[in-house]
């Protein structure tokens, strides 16, 4: 079964990295890095910043390859958080 993706950063959502709603229940759409206590952890984040961040991560971290970063960058516009930018 395919894992759902965080609808903000495009990373795979696992049981242990899901975000939290205001009532501390689990949010099934965003990861803990993006969404905590019912709010985005960085509300000023833009899709462009996400792209830059992913590219930087791919350069620095071995866990994320350039190919994976590009793959996620291509996915970003289809994610719920960023869709609005393209209407
Ligand atoms: Zn995320």
Short mmCIF file of C-alpha atoms in Angstrom, two decimals, residues 15-81:
data_model
loop_
_atom_site.label_atom_id
_atom_site.label_comp_id
_atom_site.label_asym_id
_atom_site.label_seq_id
_atom_site.Cartn_x
_atom_site.Cartn_y
_atom_site.Cartn_z
CA UNK A 15 2.16 6.98 11.68
CA UNK A 16 5.01 8.40 13.73
CA UNK A 17 5.50 11.67 11.87
CA UNK A 18 1.92 12.87 11.44
CA UNK A 19 1.01 16.39 12.50
CA UNK A 20 -1.37 17.25 15.32
CA UNK A 21 -4.64 19.13 15.41
CA UNK A 22 -5.52 21.77 17.99
CA UNK A 23 -7.18 19.11 20.18
CA UNK A 24 -4.00 16.99 19.93
CA UNK A 25 -5.65 14.43 17.69
CA UNK A 26 -3.62 13.22 14.73
CA UNK A 27 -3.82 15.14 11.47
CA UNK A 28 -3.79 12.77 8.52
CA UNK A 29 -2.74 15.27 5.86
CA UNK A 30 0.37 17.01 7.16
CA UNK A 31 3.54 15.88 8.88
CA UNK A 32 4.71 16.97 12.31
CA UNK A 33 7.37 19.23 10.79
CA UNK A 34 4.77 21.23 8.89
CA UNK A 35 1.72 21.12 11.13
CA UNK A 36 1.45 21.15 14.92
CA UNK A 37 -1.44 22.01 17.26
CA UNK A 38 -3.72 22.87 14.34
CA UNK A 39 -1.35 25.36 12.72
CA UNK A 40 1.41 25.36 10.14
CA UNK A 41 4.74 25.58 11.94
CA UNK A 42 5.92 28.11 9.35
CA UNK A 43 2.96 30.05 8.04
CA UNK A 44 5.13 32.28 5.84
CA UNK A 45 6.48 29.32 3.91
CA UNK A 46 5.94 29.56 0.15
CA UNK A 47 6.17 26.93 -2.54
CA UNK A 48 9.32 28.65 -3.79
CA UNK A 49 10.93 28.43 -0.35
CA UNK A 50 10.03 24.73 -0.27
CA UNK A 51 11.85 24.20 -3.58
CA UNK A 52 14.97 26.00 -2.36
CA UNK A 53 14.86 24.07 0.91
CA UNK A 54 14.56 20.71 -0.85
CA UNK A 55 17.47 21.50 -3.15
CA UNK A 56 19.59 22.55 -0.18
CA UNK A 57 18.65 19.40 1.72
CA UNK A 58 19.60 17.23 -1.23
CA UNK A 59 23.01 18.90 -1.39
CA UNK A 60 23.69 18.49 2.32
CA UNK A 61 22.01 15.25 3.34
CA UNK A 62 22.81 11.82 1.98
CA UNK A 63 19.31 10.53 2.77
CA UNK A 64 17.80 12.75 0.10
CA UNK A 65 19.16 12.42 -3.43
CA UNK A 66 18.88 15.16 -6.06
CA UNK A 67 16.48 12.90 -7.95
CA UNK A 68 14.23 12.52 -4.93
CA UNK A 69 14.30 16.24 -4.29
CA UNK A 70 13.32 16.93 -7.91
CA UNK A 71 10.56 14.36 -7.66
CA UNK A 72 9.10 16.06 -4.59
CA UNK A 73 9.48 19.52 -6.18
CA UNK A 74 7.40 18.32 -9.13
CA UNK A 75 4.75 17.04 -6.72
CA UNK A 76 4.48 20.26 -4.72
CA UNK A 77 1.98 22.11 -6.96
CA UNK A 78 -0.45 19.21 -6.66
CA UNK A 79 -0.38 19.20 -2.87
CA UNK A 80 -3.30 20.66 -0.96
CA UNK A 81 -1.37 23.47 0.69
#
